[in-house]
mmCIF file of C-alpha atoms and ligand atoms in Angstrom:
data_model
loop_
_atom_site.group_PDB
_atom_site.id
_atom_site.type_symbol
_atom_site.label_atom_id
_atom_site.label_comp_id
_atom_site.label_asym_id
_atom_site.label_seq_id
_atom_site.Cartn_x
_atom_site.Cartn_y
_atom_site.Cartn_z
ATOM 1 C CA MET G 33 1.600 -12.528 4.469
ATOM 2 C CA ILE G 34 0.954 -8.885 5.392
ATOM 3 C CA THR G 35 3.201 -5.957 4.505
ATOM 4 C CA GLY G 36 3.331 -2.224 5.206
ATOM 5 C CA ALA G 37 5.443 0.766 4.284
ATOM 6 C CA GLY G 38 8.507 -0.586 6.139
ATOM 7 C CA VAL G 39 9.052 -3.197 3.413
ATOM 8 C CA SER G 40 9.541 -0.440 0.821
ATOM 9 C CA ALA G 41 11.610 1.774 3.141
ATOM 10 C CA GLU G 42 14.851 0.165 1.977
ATOM 11 C CA SER G 43 13.915 0.960 -1.628
ATOM 12 C CA GLY G 44 14.018 4.621 -0.627
ATOM 13 C CA ILE G 45 10.282 5.172 -0.225
ATOM 14 C CA PRO G 46 9.612 6.936 3.077
ATOM 15 C CA THR G 47 7.081 5.557 5.559
ATOM 16 C CA PHE G 48 4.596 8.053 6.960
ATOM 17 C CA ARG G 49 5.867 7.756 10.501
ATOM 18 C CA GLY G 50 9.591 7.490 9.858
ATOM 19 C CA LYS G 51 12.132 10.304 10.080
ATOM 20 C CA ASP G 52 11.754 11.245 6.380
ATOM 21 C CA GLY G 53 7.971 11.001 6.554
ATOM 22 C CA TYR G 54 7.196 14.717 6.559
ATOM 23 C CA TRP G 55 6.753 16.512 3.217
ATOM 24 C CA ARG G 56 7.073 20.324 2.953
ATOM 25 C CA ASN G 57 6.732 20.252 6.750
ATOM 26 C CA LEU G 58 3.313 18.658 6.440
ATOM 27 C CA ASP G 59 2.162 15.509 8.173
ATOM 28 C CA PRO G 60 1.245 12.818 5.588
ATOM 29 C CA ALA G 61 -1.408 11.441 7.944
ATOM 30 C CA LYS G 62 -3.185 14.787 7.497
ATOM 31 C CA LEU G 63 -2.582 14.987 3.723
ATOM 32 C CA ALA G 64 -3.941 11.512 3.016
ATOM 33 C CA THR G 65 -7.495 12.467 3.926
ATOM 34 C CA PRO G 66 -10.682 13.458 2.059
ATOM 35 C CA GLU G 67 -10.669 16.691 4.097
ATOM 36 C CA ALA G 68 -7.207 17.694 2.836
ATOM 37 C CA PHE G 69 -8.305 17.022 -0.750
ATOM 38 C CA ALA G 70 -11.481 19.058 -0.328
ATOM 39 C CA ARG G 71 -9.490 21.937 1.167
ATOM 40 C CA ASP G 72 -6.552 21.948 -1.230
ATOM 41 C CA PRO G 73 -6.663 19.381 -4.051
ATOM 42 C CA GLN G 74 -3.631 20.905 -5.754
ATOM 43 C CA LEU G 75 -1.461 20.408 -2.689
ATOM 44 C CA VAL G 76 -2.586 16.794 -2.335
ATOM 45 C CA TRP G 77 -1.971 16.114 -6.052
ATOM 46 C CA ASP G 78 1.510 17.691 -5.818
ATOM 47 C CA TRP G 79 2.321 15.310 -2.990
ATOM 48 C CA TYR G 80 1.021 12.262 -4.878
ATOM 49 C CA ASN G 81 2.822 13.262 -8.076
ATOM 50 C CA GLU G 82 6.104 13.474 -6.193
ATOM 51 C CA ARG G 83 5.456 10.103 -4.588
ATOM 52 C CA ARG G 84 4.639 8.557 -7.997
ATOM 53 C CA GLN G 85 7.918 9.907 -9.380
ATOM 54 C CA ARG G 86 9.891 8.526 -6.474
ATOM 55 C CA ILE G 87 8.249 5.106 -6.741
ATOM 56 C CA ARG G 88 8.899 4.957 -10.505
ATOM 57 C CA LYS G 89 12.590 5.538 -9.877
ATOM 58 C CA ALA G 90 12.770 3.037 -6.998
ATOM 59 C CA GLN G 91 13.653 -0.628 -7.386
ATOM 60 C CA PRO G 92 12.239 -3.609 -5.480
ATOM 61 C CA ASN G 93 14.563 -4.710 -2.661
ATOM 62 C CA ALA G 94 15.531 -8.117 -1.277
ATOM 63 C CA ALA G 95 12.348 -8.219 0.850
ATOM 64 C CA HIS G 96 10.044 -7.848 -2.184
ATOM 65 C CA GLU G 97 12.064 -10.478 -4.009
ATOM 66 C CA ALA G 98 11.932 -12.935 -1.100
ATOM 67 C CA ILE G 99 8.147 -12.538 -0.888
ATOM 68 C CA ALA G 100 7.770 -13.270 -4.619
ATOM 69 C CA ARG G 101 9.890 -16.400 -4.107
ATOM 70 C CA LEU G 102 7.784 -17.517 -1.143
ATOM 71 C CA ALA G 103 4.610 -17.090 -3.213
ATOM 72 C CA GLN G 104 6.071 -19.387 -5.852
ATOM 73 C CA HIS G 105 6.913 -22.122 -3.344
ATOM 74 C CA ALA G 106 3.847 -22.085 -1.123
ATOM 75 C CA ASP G 107 0.838 -24.248 -2.009
ATOM 76 C CA GLU G 108 -1.497 -21.472 -1.011
ATOM 77 C CA PHE G 109 -0.376 -17.892 -0.611
ATOM 78 C CA LEU G 110 -1.897 -14.435 -0.350
ATOM 79 C CA LEU G 111 -0.115 -11.154 0.260
ATOM 80 C CA VAL G 112 -2.215 -8.390 1.778
ATOM 81 C CA THR G 113 -0.228 -5.208 1.388
ATOM 82 C CA GLN G 114 -1.044 -1.763 2.693
ATOM 83 C CA ASN G 115 1.463 -0.386 0.235
ATOM 84 C CA VAL G 116 0.181 1.605 -2.697
ATOM 85 C CA ASP G 117 3.458 1.304 -4.629
ATOM 86 C CA ASP G 118 4.045 -1.336 -7.322
ATOM 87 C CA LEU G 119 7.251 -2.866 -5.952
ATOM 88 C CA HIS G 120 5.730 -6.231 -5.009
ATOM 89 C CA ALA G 121 4.448 -6.622 -8.566
ATOM 90 C CA ARG G 122 7.738 -5.473 -10.069
ATOM 91 C CA ALA G 123 9.569 -8.090 -7.982
ATOM 92 C CA GLY G 124 7.492 -10.713 -9.803
ATOM 93 C CA LEU G 125 4.587 -11.355 -7.439
ATOM 94 C CA PRO G 126 1.544 -12.255 -9.582
ATOM 95 C CA LYS G 127 -1.494 -9.964 -9.244
ATOM 96 C CA GLU G 128 -3.765 -12.864 -8.280
ATOM 97 C CA LYS G 129 -1.590 -13.566 -5.239
ATOM 98 C CA SER G 130 -1.723 -10.054 -3.833
ATOM 99 C CA VAL G 131 -4.331 -7.625 -2.561
ATOM 100 C CA GLN G 132 -3.560 -3.907 -2.380
ATOM 101 C CA ILE G 133 -5.974 -3.171 0.402
ATOM 102 C CA HIS G 134 -5.215 0.579 0.429
ATOM 103 C CA GLY G 135 -5.364 0.967 -3.347
ATOM 104 C CA ASP G 136 -2.848 1.711 -6.077
ATOM 105 C CA ILE G 137 -1.066 5.058 -6.311
ATOM 106 C CA PHE G 138 -0.904 4.799 -10.127
ATOM 107 C CA VAL G 139 -4.671 4.653 -10.483
ATOM 108 C CA THR G 140 -6.461 7.971 -11.006
ATOM 109 C CA ARG G 141 -10.167 7.924 -10.294
ATOM 110 C CA CYS G 142 -13.080 10.289 -10.155
ATOM 111 C CA SER G 143 -13.944 11.745 -6.757
ATOM 112 C CA HIS G 144 -17.630 11.587 -7.713
ATOM 113 C CA CYS G 145 -18.511 8.797 -10.181
ATOM 114 C CA ASP G 146 -17.008 5.354 -10.834
ATOM 115 C CA PHE G 147 -14.663 6.393 -13.652
ATOM 116 C CA SER G 148 -11.061 5.355 -13.144
ATOM 117 C CA GLU G 149 -7.946 4.949 -15.231
ATOM 118 C CA LYS G 150 -4.608 3.280 -14.866
ATOM 119 C CA GLY G 151 -1.757 4.416 -17.050
ATOM 120 C CA ARG G 152 -0.079 2.271 -19.647
ATOM 121 C CA GLY G 153 2.452 -0.462 -19.146
ATOM 122 C CA GLY G 154 2.564 -0.350 -15.364
ATOM 123 C CA SER G 155 4.460 2.933 -15.438
ATOM 124 C CA PRO G 156 1.741 5.481 -15.958
ATOM 125 C CA GLU G 157 2.247 9.178 -16.252
ATOM 126 C CA PRO G 158 0.914 11.571 -13.657
ATOM 127 C CA PRO G 159 -2.090 13.648 -14.649
ATOM 128 C CA MET G 160 -1.027 16.220 -17.190
ATOM 129 C CA ARG G 161 -0.986 19.833 -16.216
ATOM 130 C CA GLY G 162 -3.978 21.653 -17.651
ATOM 131 C CA ARG G 163 -5.632 18.488 -18.910
ATOM 132 C CA LEU G 164 -9.295 18.763 -19.861
ATOM 133 C CA ARG G 165 -9.039 22.448 -19.105
ATOM 134 C CA SER G 166 -11.494 23.311 -21.860
ATOM 135 C CA ILE G 167 -14.162 21.120 -20.264
ATOM 136 C CA ALA G 168 -13.951 22.563 -16.812
ATOM 137 C CA PRO G 169 -12.085 25.807 -16.337
ATOM 138 C CA THR G 170 -12.984 26.616 -12.751
ATOM 139 C CA SER G 171 -10.270 28.607 -11.052
ATOM 140 C CA ALA G 172 -6.653 29.338 -11.794
ATOM 141 C CA LYS G 173 -5.743 27.036 -8.965
ATOM 142 C CA GLU G 174 -7.602 24.041 -10.321
ATOM 143 C CA VAL G 175 -6.500 24.028 -13.961
ATOM 144 C CA SER G 176 -3.679 21.643 -13.217
ATOM 145 C CA ILE G 177 -5.898 19.070 -11.545
ATOM 146 C CA PRO G 178 -7.315 16.423 -13.854
ATOM 147 C CA ARG G 179 -11.062 16.291 -14.321
ATOM 148 C CA CYS G 180 -13.306 13.336 -15.010
ATOM 149 C CA PRO G 181 -14.145 12.846 -18.705
ATOM 150 C CA GLN G 182 -17.537 11.448 -17.651
ATOM 151 C CA CYS G 183 -18.813 13.958 -15.100
ATOM 152 C CA ALA G 184 -16.162 16.737 -15.000
ATOM 153 C CA GLU G 185 -15.617 16.427 -11.243
ATOM 154 C CA LEU G 186 -12.076 16.395 -9.837
ATOM 155 C CA MET G 187 -10.033 13.264 -10.335
ATOM 156 C CA ARG G 188 -8.142 11.901 -7.305
ATOM 157 C CA PRO G 189 -5.502 9.246 -6.646
ATOM 158 C CA GLY G 190 -6.898 5.696 -6.433
ATOM 159 C CA VAL G 191 -5.839 5.133 -2.849
ATOM 160 C CA VAL G 192 -7.764 4.683 0.378
ATOM 161 C CA TRP G 193 -7.454 7.744 2.588
ATOM 162 C CA PHE G 194 -7.676 7.788 6.380
ATOM 163 C CA GLY G 195 -11.313 7.487 7.394
ATOM 164 C CA GLU G 196 -12.436 5.946 4.076
ATOM 165 C CA GLN G 197 -13.885 2.486 3.482
ATOM 166 C CA LEU G 198 -11.762 -0.331 2.141
ATOM 167 C CA PRO G 199 -12.489 -1.455 -1.426
ATOM 168 C CA TRP G 200 -15.255 -4.078 -1.319
ATOM 169 C CA HIS G 201 -13.804 -6.408 -3.953
ATOM 170 C CA GLU G 202 -10.394 -6.517 -2.272
ATOM 171 C CA LEU G 203 -12.011 -7.162 1.123
ATOM 172 C CA GLN G 204 -13.874 -10.106 -0.386
ATOM 173 C CA ARG G 205 -10.635 -11.567 -1.713
ATOM 174 C CA VAL G 206 -9.049 -11.464 1.754
ATOM 175 C CA ASP G 207 -12.144 -12.957 3.401
ATOM 176 C CA ASN G 208 -12.410 -15.720 0.807
ATOM 177 C CA PHE G 209 -8.790 -16.659 1.359
ATOM 178 C CA LEU G 210 -9.159 -16.726 5.146
ATOM 179 C CA ASP G 211 -12.461 -18.623 4.966
ATOM 180 C CA GLY G 212 -10.633 -21.258 2.923
ATOM 181 C CA GLY G 213 -8.897 -22.531 6.076
ATOM 182 C CA GLY G 214 -6.123 -21.692 8.525
ATOM 183 C CA CYS G 215 -2.573 -20.767 7.552
ATOM 184 C CA ASP G 216 0.489 -22.644 8.785
ATOM 185 C CA VAL G 217 2.468 -19.427 8.829
ATOM 186 C CA VAL G 218 1.481 -15.755 8.876
ATOM 187 C CA ILE G 219 4.302 -13.256 8.319
ATOM 188 C CA VAL G 220 3.721 -9.581 9.101
ATOM 189 C CA ALA G 221 6.489 -7.257 7.914
ATOM 190 C CA GLY G 222 7.050 -3.502 8.037
ATOM 191 C CA THR G 223 3.729 -2.373 9.413
ATOM 192 C CA THR G 224 2.801 -0.586 12.625
ATOM 193 C CA ALA G 225 -0.466 -2.580 12.547
ATOM 194 C CA THR G 226 -2.513 0.376 13.723
ATOM 195 C CA PHE G 227 -5.642 -0.699 11.861
ATOM 196 C CA GLY G 228 -7.947 -3.211 13.546
ATOM 197 C CA TYR G 229 -8.521 -5.180 10.341
ATOM 198 C CA ILE G 230 -4.760 -5.778 9.939
ATOM 199 C CA ILE G 231 -4.569 -7.184 13.459
ATOM 200 C CA ASP G 232 -7.630 -9.345 12.797
ATOM 201 C CA TRP G 233 -6.234 -10.729 9.526
ATOM 202 C CA ALA G 234 -2.897 -11.467 11.202
ATOM 203 C CA LEU G 235 -4.475 -13.258 14.161
ATOM 204 C CA ARG G 236 -7.428 -15.064 12.570
ATOM 205 C CA PRO G 237 -5.454 -17.784 10.744
ATOM 206 C CA SER G 238 -2.944 -18.331 13.558
ATOM 207 C CA ARG G 239 -5.712 -19.070 16.085
ATOM 208 C CA ASP G 240 -5.659 -22.606 14.704
ATOM 209 C CA GLY G 241 -2.135 -23.091 16.011
ATOM 210 C CA GLY G 242 -0.130 -21.627 13.138
ATOM 211 C CA GLU G 243 2.975 -19.507 13.466
ATOM 212 C CA LEU G 244 2.898 -15.709 13.530
ATOM 213 C CA ILE G 245 6.210 -14.149 12.554
ATOM 214 C CA GLU G 246 6.650 -10.396 12.945
ATOM 215 C CA ILE G 247 9.474 -8.619 11.133
ATOM 216 C CA ASN G 248 9.874 -5.043 12.332
ATOM 217 C CA PRO G 249 12.737 -3.190 14.050
ATOM 218 C CA GLU G 250 10.126 -1.650 16.397
ATOM 219 C CA GLU G 251 7.501 -3.063 18.706
ATOM 220 C CA THR G 252 3.885 -3.022 17.436
ATOM 221 C CA PRO G 253 0.471 -4.001 18.853
ATOM 222 C CA LEU G 254 0.981 -7.409 17.194
ATOM 223 C CA SER G 255 4.304 -8.125 18.875
ATOM 224 C CA ARG G 256 2.809 -9.753 21.950
ATOM 225 C CA PHE G 257 0.916 -12.266 19.816
ATOM 226 C CA ALA G 258 3.878 -13.232 17.654
ATOM 227 C CA THR G 259 5.350 -16.709 18.015
ATOM 228 C CA ARG G 260 8.562 -15.269 16.602
ATOM 229 C CA LEU G 261 9.822 -11.682 16.684
ATOM 230 C CA VAL G 262 12.475 -10.556 14.229
ATOM 231 C CA ARG G 263 13.766 -7.096 15.101
ATOM 232 C CA GLU G 264 15.601 -6.494 11.847
ATOM 233 C CA PRO G 265 15.007 -4.606 8.591
ATOM 234 C CA ALA G 266 12.802 -6.583 6.203
ATOM 235 C CA ALA G 267 15.403 -6.747 3.399
ATOM 236 C CA ILE G 268 17.790 -8.526 5.765
ATOM 237 C CA ALA G 269 15.357 -10.798 7.604
ATOM 238 C CA LEU G 270 12.979 -11.892 4.858
ATOM 239 C CA PRO G 271 15.436 -13.605 2.474
ATOM 240 C CA ARG G 272 16.698 -15.696 5.399
ATOM 241 C CA ILE G 273 13.230 -16.574 6.706
ATOM 242 C CA VAL G 274 11.954 -17.475 3.244
ATOM 243 C CA ASP G 275 14.985 -19.761 2.793
ATOM 244 C CA GLU G 276 14.182 -21.436 6.119
ATOM 245 C CA LEU G 277 10.518 -21.925 5.254
ATOM 246 C CA THR G 278 11.128 -23.239 1.769
ATOM 247 C CA ASN G 279 13.877 -25.615 2.985
ATOM 248 C CA ARG G 280 11.537 -26.890 5.662
ATOM 249 C CA GLY G 281 9.221 -27.883 2.847
ATOM 250 C CA ALA G 282 6.126 -27.526 5.016
ATOM 251 C CA LEU G 283 4.307 -24.966 2.945
HETATM 252 P P1 NAD O 123 3.207 1.738 8.672
HETATM 253 O O1 NAD O 123 2.187 2.030 9.686
HETATM 254 O O2 NAD O 123 3.111 0.492 7.929
HETATM 255 O O3 NAD O 123 4.687 2.008 9.419
HETATM 256 C C1 NAD O 123 5.927 1.600 8.962
HETATM 257 C C2 NAD O 123 6.428 0.445 9.854
HETATM 258 O O4 NAD O 123 7.554 -0.121 9.239
HETATM 259 C C3 NAD O 123 6.851 0.859 11.262
HETATM 260 O O5 NAD O 123 6.299 -0.035 12.201
HETATM 261 C C4 NAD O 123 8.376 0.725 11.246
HETATM 262 O O6 NAD O 123 8.889 0.314 12.496
HETATM 263 C C5 NAD O 123 8.553 -0.341 10.208
HETATM 264 N N1 NAD O 123 9.809 -0.298 9.479
HETATM 265 C C6 NAD O 123 10.548 0.787 9.134
HETATM 266 N N2 NAD O 123 11.626 0.411 8.407
HETATM 267 C C7 NAD O 123 11.539 -0.935 8.296
HETATM 268 C C8 NAD O 123 12.357 -1.893 7.654
HETATM 269 N N3 NAD O 123 13.456 -1.549 6.982
HETATM 270 N N4 NAD O 123 12.001 -3.203 7.720
HETATM 271 C C9 NAD O 123 10.887 -3.568 8.396
HETATM 272 N N5 NAD O 123 10.085 -2.690 9.027
HETATM 273 C C10 NAD O 123 10.408 -1.388 8.973
HETATM 274 O O7 NAD O 123 3.228 2.689 7.540
HETATM 275 P P2 NAD O 123 3.114 4.223 7.598
HETATM 276 O O8 NAD O 123 4.345 4.697 6.959
HETATM 277 O O9 NAD O 123 2.804 4.660 8.970
HETATM 278 O O10 NAD O 123 1.864 4.453 6.635
HETATM 279 C C11 NAD O 123 0.487 4.360 6.931
HETATM 280 C C12 NAD O 123 -0.278 4.074 5.624
HETATM 281 O O11 NAD O 123 0.295 4.671 4.455
HETATM 282 C C13 NAD O 123 -0.275 2.593 5.294
HETATM 283 O O12 NAD O 123 -1.373 2.308 4.511
HETATM 284 C C14 NAD O 123 0.964 2.516 4.466
HETATM 285 O O13 NAD O 123 1.159 1.309 3.806
HETATM 286 C C15 NAD O 123 0.781 3.718 3.555
HETATM 287 N N6 NAD O 123 2.093 4.054 2.961
HETATM 288 C C16 NAD O 123 2.470 3.323 1.873
HETATM 289 C C17 NAD O 123 3.714 3.514 1.337
HETATM 290 C C18 NAD O 123 4.113 2.681 0.144
HETATM 291 O O14 NAD O 123 3.250 2.280 -0.644
HETATM 292 N N7 NAD O 123 5.385 2.349 -0.007
HETATM 293 C C19 NAD O 123 4.600 4.455 1.882
HETATM 294 C C20 NAD O 123 4.157 5.212 2.991
HETATM 295 C C21 NAD O 123 2.897 4.978 3.527
HETATM 296 ZN ZN1 ZN O 124 -16.732 11.281 -12.764
#
């Protein structure tokens, strides 16, 4: 199973490309880059702090819940999500059955060394204004950006930005799962599938004759490979499809 921002859209979390995608008139595809952070780390942190707040207030929707149910029923299951929110986990999907291939918005990590921290209880606080100021007072602009307790460099959100490498450990988990054999069914929901690796992961298991179900109101590069196209919002389509699959008993 592969998901993208569209699955969280009905929980009120904007996709990057949708109509509510822009923030302060800025294009998220340009904010979610190492270049934007180097140019204006405060602006990028402001954007991530607002997104963290919005995600904390959001609730999982019927699509997240259906996916958690599917994971429970299937003999073997892995969700690869491009989402950095925690709604799959909050719907009850166990951590060992999901890979957040683009990172976790609630992780804060050093932009220089390997230090990272995740807040408490799954609902961490954003970096505090003025934190560690005494260690590294650089400019007035930077005092509200957290600094690394190990090396004093700027801390950044623990997500994968455009142009960055995917996390090695998470990549291994996807490869190990796919190397373990073909999948009877691959479901791809709420993603534009613009990244080559997403297309590869969607197509690799279904080459052995499995089904490829795409759930997306819009056409994507994967649509022409799908054995079934569902042009509906994920929160409507997924509960029904999961019912069908679990009733069929062939999982
Ligand atoms: P994306 O490329 O995954 O695009 C969203 C897709 O969802 C589009 O194809 C759209 O047609 C589809 N969609 C919209 N509403 C839907 C619905 N109700 N049901 C099913 N499909 C629906 O994502 P993006 O917004 O272009 O973002 C690019 C990157 O940023 C990805 O890594 C993405 O996951 C990440 N991102 C994550 C979140 C999050 O964690 N919730 C939010 C925004 C962006
Ligand atoms: Zn550091």
